[in-house]
PDB file as gemmi writes it, atoms N, CA and C in Angstrom:
CRYST1    1.000    1.000    1.000  90.00  90.00  90.00 P 1                      
ATOM      1  N   MET A   1       4.114  52.569 -76.062  1.00  0.00           N  
ATOM      2  CA  MET A   1       2.580  52.119 -75.629  1.00  0.00           C  
ATOM      3  C   MET A   1       2.607  50.883 -76.854  1.00  0.00           C  
ATOM      4  N   ALA A   2       1.913  50.182 -75.735  1.00  0.00           N  
ATOM      5  CA  ALA A   2       1.175  48.814 -76.352  1.00  0.00           C  
ATOM      6  C   ALA A   2       0.391  49.143 -77.332  1.00  0.00           C  
ATOM      7  N   LYS A   3      -0.208  48.087 -78.394  1.00  0.00           N  
ATOM      8  CA  LYS A   3      -1.538  48.768 -79.475  1.00  0.00           C  
ATOM      9  C   LYS A   3      -2.273  47.597 -78.676  1.00  0.00           C  
ATOM     10  N   ALA A   4      -3.782  48.390 -79.037  1.00  0.00           N  
ATOM     11  CA  ALA A   4      -4.902  48.005 -78.414  1.00  0.00           C  
ATOM     12  C   ALA A   4      -5.081  46.152 -79.717  1.00  0.00           C  
ATOM     13  N   PRO A   5      -5.891  45.625 -79.087  1.00  0.00           N  
ATOM     14  CA  PRO A   5      -6.505  44.278 -79.674  1.00  0.00           C  
ATOM     15  C   PRO A   5      -6.692  44.624 -80.760  1.00  0.00           C  
ATOM     16  N   PRO A   6      -7.348  43.736 -81.618  1.00  0.00           N  
ATOM     17  CA  PRO A   6      -8.565  44.819 -82.497  1.00  0.00           C  
ATOM     18  C   PRO A   6      -9.587  44.355 -82.662  1.00  0.00           C  
ATOM     19  N   SER A   7     -10.733  44.921 -83.210  1.00  0.00           N  
ATOM     20  CA  SER A   7     -11.868  44.768 -82.484  1.00  0.00           C  
ATOM     21  C   SER A   7     -12.741  45.725 -83.693  1.00  0.00           C  
ATOM     22  N   ALA A   8     -13.448  44.273 -84.124  1.00  0.00           N  
ATOM     23  CA  ALA A   8     -13.969  44.641 -85.589  1.00  0.00           C  
ATOM     24  C   ALA A   8     -15.483  45.496 -85.064  1.00  0.00           C  
ATOM     25  N   LYS A   9     -15.660  45.383 -83.848  1.00  0.00           N  
ATOM     26  CA  LYS A   9     -17.346  46.440 -83.015  1.00  0.00           C  
ATOM     27  C   LYS A   9     -16.507  47.567 -82.409  1.00  0.00           C  
ATOM     28  N   ARG A  10     -15.149  47.851 -82.067  1.00  0.00           N  
ATOM     29  CA  ARG A  10     -14.421  49.143 -82.367  1.00  0.00           C  
ATOM     30  C   ARG A  10     -14.412  50.261 -83.158  1.00  0.00           C  
ATOM     31  N   ASP A  11     -14.409  49.170 -84.291  1.00  0.00           N  
ATOM     32  CA  ASP A  11     -14.220  49.948 -86.173  1.00  0.00           C  
ATOM     33  C   ASP A  11     -15.877  50.014 -86.002  1.00  0.00           C  
ATOM     34  N   ARG A  12     -16.324  50.046 -86.174  1.00  0.00           N  
ATOM     35  CA  ARG A  12     -18.054  49.456 -86.139  1.00  0.00           C  
ATOM     36  C   ARG A  12     -18.437  50.989 -85.736  1.00  0.00           C  
ATOM     37  N   ILE A  13     -17.672  51.698 -84.335  1.00  0.00           N  
ATOM     38  CA  ILE A  13     -18.709  52.825 -83.671  1.00  0.00           C  
ATOM     39  C   ILE A  13     -17.875  54.124 -83.658  1.00  0.00           C  
ATOM     40  N   LYS A  14     -16.512  53.799 -84.471  1.00  0.00           N  
ATOM     41  CA  LYS A  14     -15.408  54.588 -84.481  1.00  0.00           C  
ATOM     42  C   LYS A  14     -15.548  56.372 -84.815  1.00  0.00           C  
ATOM     43  N   ALA A  15     -16.582  56.131 -86.081  1.00  0.00           N  
ATOM     44  CA  ALA A  15     -16.981  57.146 -86.293  1.00  0.00           C  
ATOM     45  C   ALA A  15     -18.056  58.038 -85.952  1.00  0.00           C  
ATOM     46  N   PHE A  16     -19.430  56.889 -85.013  1.00  0.00           N  
ATOM     47  CA  PHE A  16     -20.091  57.608 -83.873  1.00  0.00           C  
ATOM     48  C   PHE A  16     -19.578  58.167 -82.844  1.00  0.00           C  
ATOM     49  N   THR A  17     -18.737  57.138 -82.393  1.00  0.00           N  
ATOM     50  CA  THR A  17     -17.974  58.178 -80.697  1.00  0.00           C  
ATOM     51  C   THR A  17     -16.304  58.117 -81.133  1.00  0.00           C  
ATOM     52  N   PRO A  18     -15.736  58.762 -82.017  1.00  0.00           N  
ATOM     53  CA  PRO A  18     -14.075  58.294 -81.634  1.00  0.00           C  
ATOM     54  C   PRO A  18     -13.866  58.648 -80.613  1.00  0.00           C  
ATOM     55  N   ALA A  19     -13.770  59.476 -79.724  1.00  0.00           N  
ATOM     56  CA  ALA A  19     -13.102  60.009 -78.672  1.00  0.00           C  
ATOM     57  C   ALA A  19     -13.005  58.631 -77.915  1.00  0.00           C  
ATOM     58  N   LEU A  20     -14.165  57.581 -77.715  1.00  0.00           N  
ATOM     59  CA  LEU A  20     -14.319  57.037 -76.564  1.00  0.00           C  
ATOM     60  C   LEU A  20     -13.930  55.769 -77.400  1.00  0.00           C  
ATOM     61  N   VAL A  21     -14.038  55.667 -78.604  1.00  0.00           N  
ATOM     62  CA  VAL A  21     -13.038  54.243 -78.908  1.00  0.00           C  
ATOM     63  C   VAL A  21     -11.302  54.776 -79.329  1.00  0.00           C  
ATOM     64  N   ASP A  22     -11.029  55.878 -79.313  1.00  0.00           N  
ATOM     65  CA  ASP A  22      -9.284  56.777 -78.805  1.00  0.00           C  
ATOM     66  C   ASP A  22      -9.390  56.545 -77.966  1.00  0.00           C  
ATOM     67  N   TYR A  23     -10.145  56.833 -76.666  1.00  0.00           N  
ATOM     68  CA  TYR A  23      -9.913  56.187 -75.236  1.00  0.00           C  
ATOM     69  C   TYR A  23      -9.842  54.793 -74.797  1.00  0.00           C  
ATOM     70  N   THR A  24     -10.059  54.640 -75.638  1.00  0.00           N  
ATOM     71  CA  THR A  24     -10.307  52.844 -75.257  1.00  0.00           C  
ATOM     72  C   THR A  24      -9.104  52.387 -75.882  1.00  0.00           C  
ATOM     73  N   ASN A  25      -8.819  52.759 -76.706  1.00  0.00           N  
ATOM     74  CA  ASN A  25      -7.499  52.244 -77.238  1.00  0.00           C  
ATOM     75  C   ASN A  25      -6.141  52.540 -76.537  1.00  0.00           C  
ATOM     76  N   ASP A  26      -6.068  54.218 -76.711  1.00  0.00           N  
ATOM     77  CA  ASP A  26      -5.195  54.319 -75.706  1.00  0.00           C  
ATOM     78  C   ASP A  26      -4.602  54.575 -74.608  1.00  0.00           C  
ATOM     79  N   VAL A  27      -6.089  54.953 -73.737  1.00  0.00           N  
ATOM     80  CA  VAL A  27      -5.683  54.952 -71.850  1.00  0.00           C  
ATOM     81  C   VAL A  27      -5.580  53.516 -71.910  1.00  0.00           C  
ATOM     82  N   ILE A  28      -6.714  52.760 -71.996  1.00  0.00           N  
ATOM     83  CA  ILE A  28      -7.650  51.308 -71.705  1.00  0.00           C  
ATOM     84  C   ILE A  28      -6.449  50.118 -71.939  1.00  0.00           C  
ATOM     85  N   TYR A  29      -6.250  50.002 -73.372  1.00  0.00           N  
ATOM     86  CA  TYR A  29      -5.242  48.865 -73.607  1.00  0.00           C  
ATOM     87  C   TYR A  29      -3.847  50.018 -73.773  1.00  0.00           C  
ATOM     88  N   GLY A  30      -3.926  50.764 -73.736  1.00  0.00           N  
ATOM     89  CA  GLY A  30      -2.264  51.472 -74.025  1.00  0.00           C  
ATOM     90  C   GLY A  30      -1.898  51.845 -73.119  1.00  0.00           C  
ATOM     91  N   ASP A  31      -2.432  52.390 -71.872  1.00  0.00           N  
ATOM     92  CA  ASP A  31      -1.743  52.788 -70.736  1.00  0.00           C  
ATOM     93  C   ASP A  31      -1.859  51.590 -69.905  1.00  0.00           C  
ATOM     94  N   LEU A  32      -3.331  51.569 -68.851  1.00  0.00           N  
ATOM     95  CA  LEU A  32      -3.504  50.708 -68.030  1.00  0.00           C  
ATOM     96  C   LEU A  32      -3.505  49.675 -68.394  1.00  0.00           C  
ATOM     97  N   TRP A  33      -3.362  48.664 -69.346  1.00  0.00           N  
ATOM     98  CA  TRP A  33      -3.017  46.979 -69.272  1.00  0.00           C  
ATOM     99  C   TRP A  33      -1.513  46.986 -69.070  1.00  0.00           C  
ATOM    100  N   GLU A  34      -1.207  47.974 -69.780  1.00  0.00           N  
ATOM    101  CA  GLU A  34       0.519  47.794 -69.983  1.00  0.00           C  
ATOM    102  C   GLU A  34       1.103  47.981 -68.582  1.00  0.00           C  
ATOM    103  N   ARG A  35       0.605  48.669 -67.303  1.00  0.00           N  
ATOM    104  CA  ARG A  35       0.656  48.969 -66.085  1.00  0.00           C  
ATOM    105  C   ARG A  35       1.930  47.792 -65.493  1.00  0.00           C  
ATOM    106  N   LYS A  36       3.105  48.258 -64.826  1.00  0.00           N  
ATOM    107  CA  LYS A  36       3.935  46.577 -64.585  1.00  0.00           C  
ATOM    108  C   LYS A  36       3.230  45.884 -63.430  1.00  0.00           C  
ATOM    109  N   ALA A  37       2.740  46.506 -62.328  1.00  0.00           N  
ATOM    110  CA  ALA A  37       2.112  46.149 -60.810  1.00  0.00           C  
ATOM    111  C   ALA A  37       1.014  45.088 -60.733  1.00  0.00           C  
ATOM    112  N   LEU A  38       0.848  45.217 -61.855  1.00  0.00           N  
ATOM    113  CA  LEU A  38      -0.218  43.412 -62.047  1.00  0.00           C  
ATOM    114  C   LEU A  38      -0.096  42.750 -63.319  1.00  0.00           C  
ATOM    115  N   SER A  39       0.216  42.085 -63.371  1.00  0.00           N  
ATOM    116  CA  SER A  39       0.735  40.339 -64.967  1.00  0.00           C  
ATOM    117  C   SER A  39      -0.551  41.139 -65.574  1.00  0.00           C  
ATOM    118  N   LYS A  40      -0.653  41.161 -66.801  1.00  0.00           N  
ATOM    119  CA  LYS A  40      -1.823  40.670 -67.589  1.00  0.00           C  
ATOM    120  C   LYS A  40      -3.064  39.796 -67.139  1.00  0.00           C  
ATOM    121  N   ARG A  41      -2.164  38.434 -67.091  1.00  0.00           N  
ATOM    122  CA  ARG A  41      -3.076  37.820 -66.931  1.00  0.00           C  
ATOM    123  C   ARG A  41      -4.092  37.934 -65.269  1.00  0.00           C  
ATOM    124  N   ASP A  42      -3.330  39.016 -64.609  1.00  0.00           N  
ATOM    125  CA  ASP A  42      -3.891  38.992 -63.404  1.00  0.00           C  
ATOM    126  C   ASP A  42      -5.602  40.353 -63.723  1.00  0.00           C  
ATOM    127  N   ARG A  43      -4.788  40.980 -64.553  1.00  0.00           N  
ATOM    128  CA  ARG A  43      -5.855  42.217 -65.000  1.00  0.00           C  
ATOM    129  C   ARG A  43      -6.369  41.281 -65.825  1.00  0.00           C  
ATOM    130  N   SER A  44      -6.816  40.567 -66.310  1.00  0.00           N  
ATOM    131  CA  SER A  44      -7.739  39.458 -67.193  1.00  0.00           C  
ATOM    132  C   SER A  44      -8.672  38.501 -65.851  1.00  0.00           C  
ATOM    133  N   LEU A  45      -8.010  38.376 -64.852  1.00  0.00           N  
ATOM    134  CA  LEU A  45      -9.016  37.478 -63.650  1.00  0.00           C  
ATOM    135  C   LEU A  45      -9.812  38.498 -63.101  1.00  0.00           C  
ATOM    136  N   ILE A  46      -9.193  39.905 -63.212  1.00  0.00           N  
ATOM    137  CA  ILE A  46      -9.715  40.791 -62.479  1.00  0.00           C  
ATOM    138  C   ILE A  46     -10.993  41.533 -63.324  1.00  0.00           C  
ATOM    139  N   THR A  47     -10.861  42.064 -64.298  1.00  0.00           N  
ATOM    140  CA  THR A  47     -11.687  42.306 -65.514  1.00  0.00           C  
ATOM    141  C   THR A  47     -12.599  41.264 -65.809  1.00  0.00           C  
ATOM    142  N   VAL A  48     -12.837  40.222 -65.626  1.00  0.00           N  
ATOM    143  CA  VAL A  48     -13.641  39.237 -65.781  1.00  0.00           C  
ATOM    144  C   VAL A  48     -14.448  39.065 -64.087  1.00  0.00           C  
ATOM    145  N   ALA A  49     -14.286  38.855 -63.655  1.00  0.00           N  
ATOM    146  CA  ALA A  49     -14.923  39.191 -62.120  1.00  0.00           C  
ATOM    147  C   ALA A  49     -15.401  40.281 -61.783  1.00  0.00           C  
ATOM    148  N   ALA A  50     -15.106  41.691 -62.629  1.00  0.00           N  
ATOM    149  CA  ALA A  50     -15.802  43.216 -62.674  1.00  0.00           C  
ATOM    150  C   ALA A  50     -17.163  42.585 -63.544  1.00  0.00           C  
ATOM    151  N   LEU A  51     -16.963  42.210 -64.831  1.00  0.00           N  
ATOM    152  CA  LEU A  51     -17.760  41.871 -65.724  1.00  0.00           C  
ATOM    153  C   LEU A  51     -18.841  40.865 -65.619  1.00  0.00           C  
ATOM    154  N   VAL A  52     -18.281  40.292 -64.479  1.00  0.00           N  
ATOM    155  CA  VAL A  52     -19.778  39.071 -64.373  1.00  0.00           C  
ATOM    156  C   VAL A  52     -20.267  39.613 -63.049  1.00  0.00           C  
ATOM    157  N   ALA A  53     -19.718  40.458 -62.104  1.00  0.00           N  
ATOM    158  CA  ALA A  53     -20.282  41.609 -61.266  1.00  0.00           C  
ATOM    159  C   ALA A  53     -21.483  42.326 -61.518  1.00  0.00           C  
ATOM    160  N   THR A  54     -21.098  42.943 -62.628  1.00  0.00           N  
ATOM    161  CA  THR A  54     -21.720  43.997 -63.181  1.00  0.00           C  
ATOM    162  C   THR A  54     -22.756  43.664 -64.170  1.00  0.00           C  
ATOM    163  N   TYR A  55     -22.861  42.224 -64.641  1.00  0.00           N  
ATOM    164  CA  TYR A  55     -23.629  41.854 -65.400  1.00  0.00           C  
ATOM    165  C   TYR A  55     -23.080  42.567 -66.642  1.00  0.00           C  
ATOM    166  N   ARG A  56     -22.274  42.065 -67.720  1.00  0.00           N  
ATOM    167  CA  ARG A  56     -22.415  42.722 -69.011  1.00  0.00           C  
ATOM    168  C   ARG A  56     -21.770  41.273 -69.900  1.00  0.00           C  
ATOM    169  N   PRO A  57     -22.211  41.099 -70.281  1.00  0.00           N  
ATOM    170  CA  PRO A  57     -22.311  39.741 -71.061  1.00  0.00           C  
ATOM    171  C   PRO A  57     -21.326  40.342 -72.083  1.00  0.00           C  
ATOM    172  N   GLU A  58     -21.864  41.100 -72.879  1.00  0.00           N  
ATOM    173  CA  GLU A  58     -21.602  41.955 -74.346  1.00  0.00           C  
ATOM    174  C   GLU A  58     -20.240  41.738 -73.926  1.00  0.00           C  
ATOM    175  N   GLN A  59     -19.326  42.591 -73.044  1.00  0.00           N  
ATOM    176  CA  GLN A  59     -17.686  42.920 -73.054  1.00  0.00           C  
ATOM    177  C   GLN A  59     -17.307  41.609 -72.347  1.00  0.00           C  
ATOM    178  N   LEU A  60     -18.293  40.841 -72.056  1.00  0.00           N  
ATOM    179  CA  LEU A  60     -17.254  39.323 -71.680  1.00  0.00           C  
ATOM    180  C   LEU A  60     -17.005  38.443 -72.318  1.00  0.00           C  
ATOM    181  N   VAL A  61     -17.299  38.807 -73.997  1.00  0.00           N  
ATOM    182  CA  VAL A  61     -16.994  37.575 -74.743  1.00  0.00           C  
ATOM    183  C   VAL A  61     -15.907  37.977 -74.769  1.00  0.00           C  
ATOM    184  N   SER A  62     -15.268  39.043 -75.579  1.00  0.00           N  
ATOM    185  CA  SER A  62     -14.270  39.661 -75.979  1.00  0.00           C  
ATOM    186  C   SER A  62     -12.795  39.597 -74.712  1.00  0.00           C  
ATOM    187  N   HIS A  63     -13.520  39.898 -73.865  1.00  0.00           N  
ATOM    188  CA  HIS A  63     -12.720  39.465 -72.158  1.00  0.00           C  
ATOM    189  C   HIS A  63     -12.273  38.376 -71.408  1.00  0.00           C  
ATOM    190  N   LEU A  64     -13.278  37.152 -72.475  1.00  0.00           N  
ATOM    191  CA  LEU A  64     -12.876  35.974 -72.228  1.00  0.00           C  
ATOM    192  C   LEU A  64     -11.956  35.249 -72.853  1.00  0.00           C  
ATOM    193  N   SER A  65     -11.772  35.794 -73.970  1.00  0.00           N  
ATOM    194  CA  SER A  65     -10.977  35.657 -74.928  1.00  0.00           C  
ATOM    195  C   SER A  65      -9.281  35.806 -74.840  1.00  0.00           C  
ATOM    196  N   ARG A  66      -9.648  37.261 -74.478  1.00  0.00           N  
ATOM    197  CA  ARG A  66      -8.251  37.769 -73.889  1.00  0.00           C  
ATOM    198  C   ARG A  66      -7.678  37.080 -72.428  1.00  0.00           C  
ATOM    199  N   ALA A  67      -8.810  37.026 -71.403  1.00  0.00           N  
ATOM    200  CA  ALA A  67      -7.998  36.237 -70.378  1.00  0.00           C  
ATOM    201  C   ALA A  67      -7.794  34.600 -70.624  1.00  0.00           C  
ATOM    202  N   ILE A  68      -7.350  33.775 -72.126  1.00  0.00           N  
ATOM    203  CA  ILE A  68      -7.144  32.933 -72.426  1.00  0.00           C  
ATOM    204  C   ILE A  68      -5.697  33.076 -73.033  1.00  0.00           C  
ATOM    205  N   ALA A  69      -6.268  34.222 -73.809  1.00  0.00           N  
ATOM    206  CA  ALA A  69      -4.164  34.641 -74.314  1.00  0.00           C  
ATOM    207  C   ALA A  69      -3.624  35.127 -73.272  1.00  0.00           C  
ATOM    208  N   ASN A  70      -3.894  35.519 -72.378  1.00  0.00           N  
ATOM    209  CA  ASN A  70      -3.044  35.759 -71.169  1.00  0.00           C  
ATOM    210  C   ASN A  70      -2.777  34.812 -70.420  1.00  0.00           C  
ATOM    211  N   GLY A  71      -3.027  33.629 -70.702  1.00  0.00           N  
ATOM    212  CA  GLY A  71      -2.674  32.524 -69.526  1.00  0.00           C  
ATOM    213  C   GLY A  71      -3.815  32.168 -68.481  1.00  0.00           C  
ATOM    214  N   VAL A  72      -4.668  33.027 -68.400  1.00  0.00           N  
ATOM    215  CA  VAL A  72      -5.926  32.544 -67.723  1.00  0.00           C  
ATOM    216  C   VAL A  72      -6.228  31.165 -68.053  1.00  0.00           C  
ATOM    217  N   THR A  73      -6.436  29.750 -67.552  1.00  0.00           N  
ATOM    218  CA  THR A  73      -7.298  28.641 -67.874  1.00  0.00           C  
ATOM    219  C   THR A  73      -8.429  28.512 -67.899  1.00  0.00           C  
ATOM    220  N   GLN A  74      -9.251  28.020 -68.617  1.00  0.00           N  
ATOM    221  CA  GLN A  74     -10.487  27.761 -68.464  1.00  0.00           C  
ATOM    222  C   GLN A  74     -11.279  27.354 -67.431  1.00  0.00           C  
ATOM    223  N   GLU A  75     -10.233  26.326 -66.438  1.00  0.00           N  
ATOM    224  CA  GLU A  75     -10.824  25.843 -65.041  1.00  0.00           C  
ATOM    225  C   GLU A  75     -10.990  26.788 -63.879  1.00  0.00           C  
ATOM    226  N   GLU A  76      -9.653  28.307 -64.366  1.00  0.00           N  
ATOM    227  CA  GLU A  76     -10.038  29.173 -63.070  1.00  0.00           C  
ATOM    228  C   GLU A  76     -10.589  30.247 -63.405  1.00  0.00           C  
ATOM    229  N   ILE A  77     -11.035  30.084 -65.030  1.00  0.00           N  
ATOM    230  CA  ILE A  77     -12.769  31.377 -65.378  1.00  0.00           C  
ATOM    231  C   ILE A  77     -14.175  30.498 -65.072  1.00  0.00           C  
ATOM    232  N   THR A  78     -14.164  29.415 -65.135  1.00  0.00           N  
ATOM    233  CA  THR A  78     -14.837  28.732 -64.025  1.00  0.00           C  
ATOM    234  C   THR A  78     -15.656  29.352 -62.300  1.00  0.00           C  
ATOM    235  N   GLU A  79     -14.403  28.555 -62.268  1.00  0.00           N  
ATOM    236  CA  GLU A  79     -14.047  28.994 -60.410  1.00  0.00           C  
ATOM    237  C   GLU A  79     -14.071  30.591 -60.497  1.00  0.00           C  
ATOM    238  N   VAL A  80     -13.967  31.400 -61.056  1.00  0.00           N  
ATOM    239  CA  VAL A  80     -14.222  33.256 -60.866  1.00  0.00           C  
ATOM    240  C   VAL A  80     -15.851  33.265 -61.003  1.00  0.00           C  
ATOM    241  N   ILE A  81     -16.008  32.815 -62.136  1.00  0.00           N  
ATOM    242  CA  ILE A  81     -17.574  32.490 -62.329  1.00  0.00           C  
ATOM    243  C   ILE A  81     -18.576  32.149 -61.116  1.00  0.00           C  
ATOM    244  N   THR A  82     -18.352  31.296 -60.969  1.00  0.00           N  
ATOM    245  CA  THR A  82     -18.879  30.217 -59.101  1.00  0.00           C  
ATOM    246  C   THR A  82     -18.414  31.078 -57.905  1.00  0.00           C  
ATOM    247  N   HIS A  83     -17.204  31.856 -58.198  1.00  0.00           N  
ATOM    248  CA  HIS A  83     -16.788  32.757 -56.924  1.00  0.00           C  
ATOM    249  C   HIS A  83     -17.884  33.464 -56.754  1.00  0.00           C  
ATOM    250  N   MET A  84     -18.040  34.882 -57.900  1.00  0.00           N  
ATOM    251  CA  MET A  84     -19.044  35.740 -58.309  1.00  0.00           C  
ATOM    252  C   MET A  84     -20.548  35.219 -57.718  1.00  0.00           C  
ATOM    253  N   ALA A  85     -20.353  34.244 -58.075  1.00  0.00           N  
ATOM    254  CA  ALA A  85     -22.719  33.321 -58.145  1.00  0.00           C  
ATOM    255  C   ALA A  85     -22.648  34.376 -56.584  1.00  0.00           C  
ATOM    256  N   PHE A  86     -21.780  34.254 -55.381  1.00  0.00           N  
ATOM    257  CA  PHE A  86     -22.241  34.175 -54.447  1.00  0.00           C  
ATOM    258  C   PHE A  86     -21.936  35.973 -53.941  1.00  0.00           C  
ATOM    259  N   TYR A  87     -20.893  36.331 -54.475  1.00  0.00           N  
ATOM    260  CA  TYR A  87     -20.838  37.460 -54.178  1.00  0.00           C  
ATOM    261  C   TYR A  87     -21.398  39.006 -54.935  1.00  0.00           C  
ATOM    262  N   ALA A  88     -22.043  38.749 -56.468  1.00  0.00           N  
ATOM    263  CA  ALA A  88     -22.708  39.258 -57.383  1.00  0.00           C  
ATOM    264  C   ALA A  88     -23.674  38.901 -57.978  1.00  0.00           C  
ATOM    265  N   GLY A  89     -24.249  37.487 -56.749  1.00  0.00           N  
ATOM    266  CA  GLY A  89     -25.793  37.254 -57.831  1.00  0.00           C  
ATOM    267  C   GLY A  89     -26.082  35.923 -58.313  1.00  0.00           C  
ATOM    268  N   TRP A  90     -26.703  35.251 -57.991  1.00  0.00           N  
ATOM    269  CA  TRP A  90     -26.708  33.735 -58.892  1.00  0.00           C  
ATOM    270  C   TRP A  90     -27.211  34.361 -60.361  1.00  0.00           C  
ATOM    271  N   PRO A  91     -28.179  35.094 -60.906  1.00  0.00           N  
ATOM    272  CA  PRO A  91     -28.280  35.346 -62.033  1.00  0.00           C  
ATOM    273  C   PRO A  91     -26.835  35.663 -62.991  1.00  0.00           C  
ATOM    274  N   ALA A  92     -26.284  36.529 -62.172  1.00  0.00           N  
ATOM    275  CA  ALA A  92     -25.464  37.318 -63.072  1.00  0.00           C  
ATOM    276  C   ALA A  92     -24.034  36.094 -63.423  1.00  0.00           C  
ATOM    277  N   ALA A  93     -24.095  35.191 -62.773  1.00  0.00           N  
ATOM    278  CA  ALA A  93     -23.015  34.141 -62.953  1.00  0.00           C  
ATOM    279  C   ALA A  93     -23.573  33.042 -63.932  1.00  0.00           C  
ATOM    280  N   MET A  94     -25.316  32.822 -63.542  1.00  0.00           N  
ATOM    281  CA  MET A  94     -25.606  31.836 -64.684  1.00  0.00           C  
ATOM    282  C   MET A  94     -25.105  32.324 -66.070  1.00  0.00           C  
ATOM    283  N   SER A  95     -25.717  33.621 -66.117  1.00  0.00           N  
ATOM    284  CA  SER A  95     -25.495  34.507 -67.607  1.00  0.00           C  
ATOM    285  C   SER A  95     -24.000  34.194 -68.192  1.00  0.00           C  
ATOM    286  N   ALA A  96     -23.042  34.769 -66.662  1.00  0.00           N  
ATOM    287  CA  ALA A  96     -21.917  34.388 -66.960  1.00  0.00           C  
ATOM    288  C   ALA A  96     -21.141  33.031 -67.193  1.00  0.00           C  
ATOM    289  N   ALA A  97     -22.389  32.217 -67.120  1.00  0.00           N  
ATOM    290  CA  ALA A  97     -21.761  30.851 -67.162  1.00  0.00           C  
ATOM    291  C   ALA A  97     -22.049  30.346 -68.667  1.00  0.00           C  
ATOM    292  N   GLN A  98     -23.048  30.852 -69.113  1.00  0.00           N  
ATOM    293  CA  GLN A  98     -23.912  30.357 -70.106  1.00  0.00           C  
ATOM    294  C   GLN A  98     -22.911  31.473 -71.763  1.00  0.00           C  
ATOM    295  N   VAL A  99     -22.072  32.550 -71.266  1.00  0.00           N  
ATOM    296  CA  VAL A  99     -21.498  33.204 -72.192  1.00  0.00           C  
ATOM    297  C   VAL A  99     -20.205  32.326 -72.305  1.00  0.00           C  
ATOM    298  N   ALA A 100     -19.621  32.110 -71.038  1.00  0.00           N  
ATOM    299  CA  ALA A 100     -18.598  31.695 -71.242  1.00  0.00           C  
ATOM    300  C   ALA A 100     -18.631  29.958 -71.627  1.00  0.00           C  
ATOM    301  N   TYR A 101     -19.542  29.444 -71.357  1.00  0.00           N  
ATOM    302  CA  TYR A 101     -19.364  28.448 -72.271  1.00  0.00           C  
ATOM    303  C   TYR A 101     -19.651  28.080 -73.972  1.00  0.00           C  
ATOM    304  N   THR A 102     -20.340  29.610 -74.113  1.00  0.00           N  
ATOM    305  CA  THR A 102     -20.709  29.828 -75.656  1.00  0.00           C  
ATOM    306  C   THR A 102     -19.014  29.814 -76.293  1.00  0.00           C  
ATOM    307  N   VAL A 103     -18.197  30.763 -76.020  1.00  0.00           N  
ATOM    308  CA  VAL A 103     -16.996  31.717 -76.107  1.00  0.00           C  
ATOM    309  C   VAL A 103     -15.644  30.144 -76.015  1.00  0.00           C  
ATOM    310  N   LEU A 104     -15.631  29.676 -74.389  1.00  0.00           N  
ATOM    311  CA  LEU A 104     -14.632  28.656 -74.405  1.00  0.00           C  
ATOM    312  C   LEU A 104     -14.906  26.911 -74.788  1.00  0.00           C  
ATOM    313  N   VAL A 105     -16.370  26.756 -75.128  1.00  0.00           N  
ATOM    314  CA  VAL A 105     -16.618  25.414 -75.409  1.00  0.00           C  
ATOM    315  C   VAL A 105     -17.156  25.371 -76.595  1.00  0.00           C  
ATOM    316  N   GLU A 106     -17.807  26.348 -77.036  1.00  0.00           N  
ATOM    317  CA  GLU A 106     -18.312  26.353 -78.519  1.00  0.00           C  
ATOM    318  C   GLU A 106     -17.489  26.727 -79.531  1.00  0.00           C  
ATOM    319  N   GLY A 107     -16.719  27.352 -78.682  1.00  0.00           N  
ATOM    320  CA  GLY A 107     -15.491  28.283 -79.762  1.00  0.00           C  
ATOM    321  C   GLY A 107     -16.118  29.578 -80.448  1.00  0.00           C  
ATOM    322  N   ASP A 108     -17.024  30.398 -79.952  1.00  0.00           N  
ATOM    323  CA  ASP A 108     -17.510  31.615 -80.330  1.00  0.00           C  
ATOM    324  C   ASP A 108     -16.282  32.848 -79.469  1.00  0.00           C  
ATOM    325  N   LYS A 109     -15.444  32.601 -80.690  1.00  0.00           N  
ATOM    326  CA  LYS A 109     -13.983  33.725 -79.559  1.00  0.00           C  
ATOM    327  C   LYS A 109     -14.437  35.193 -79.858  1.00  0.00           C  
ATOM    328  N   GLY A 110     -16.179  35.426 -79.696  1.00  0.00           N  
ATOM    329  CA  GLY A 110     -16.661  37.332 -80.714  1.00  0.00           C  
ATOM    330  C   GLY A 110     -15.937  37.816 -81.229  1.00  0.00           C  
ATOM    331  N   GLN A 111     -15.561  37.448 -81.989  1.00  0.00           N  
ATOM    332  CA  GLN A 111     -14.539  37.931 -83.271  1.00  0.00           C  
ATOM    333  C   GLN A 111     -15.823  38.780 -83.915  1.00  0.00           C  
TER     334      GLN A 111                                                      
END                                                                             
């Protein structure tokens, strides 16, 4: 089983919601992200699109950094955001673009 990436935010809530953090670490990162049918790069593209579509900017921060680490390019991320504007709504995409700019251009990696 793979180890979940470090997260100060998960560490912060571990005592408050231990089962949620354990499921995140063990099931999401330890199992789901390790399945072989999709690459981690593809999973990152899917996750970024889902987070844009469901307006989850706080989660988008860390997943943008993870996407870059998994081989997704900044250009591909901007294309996902633009594409999602027509399927998930303009406000969601515009908000995601602001988050992506902060993370990818200004360098706030969500740590």
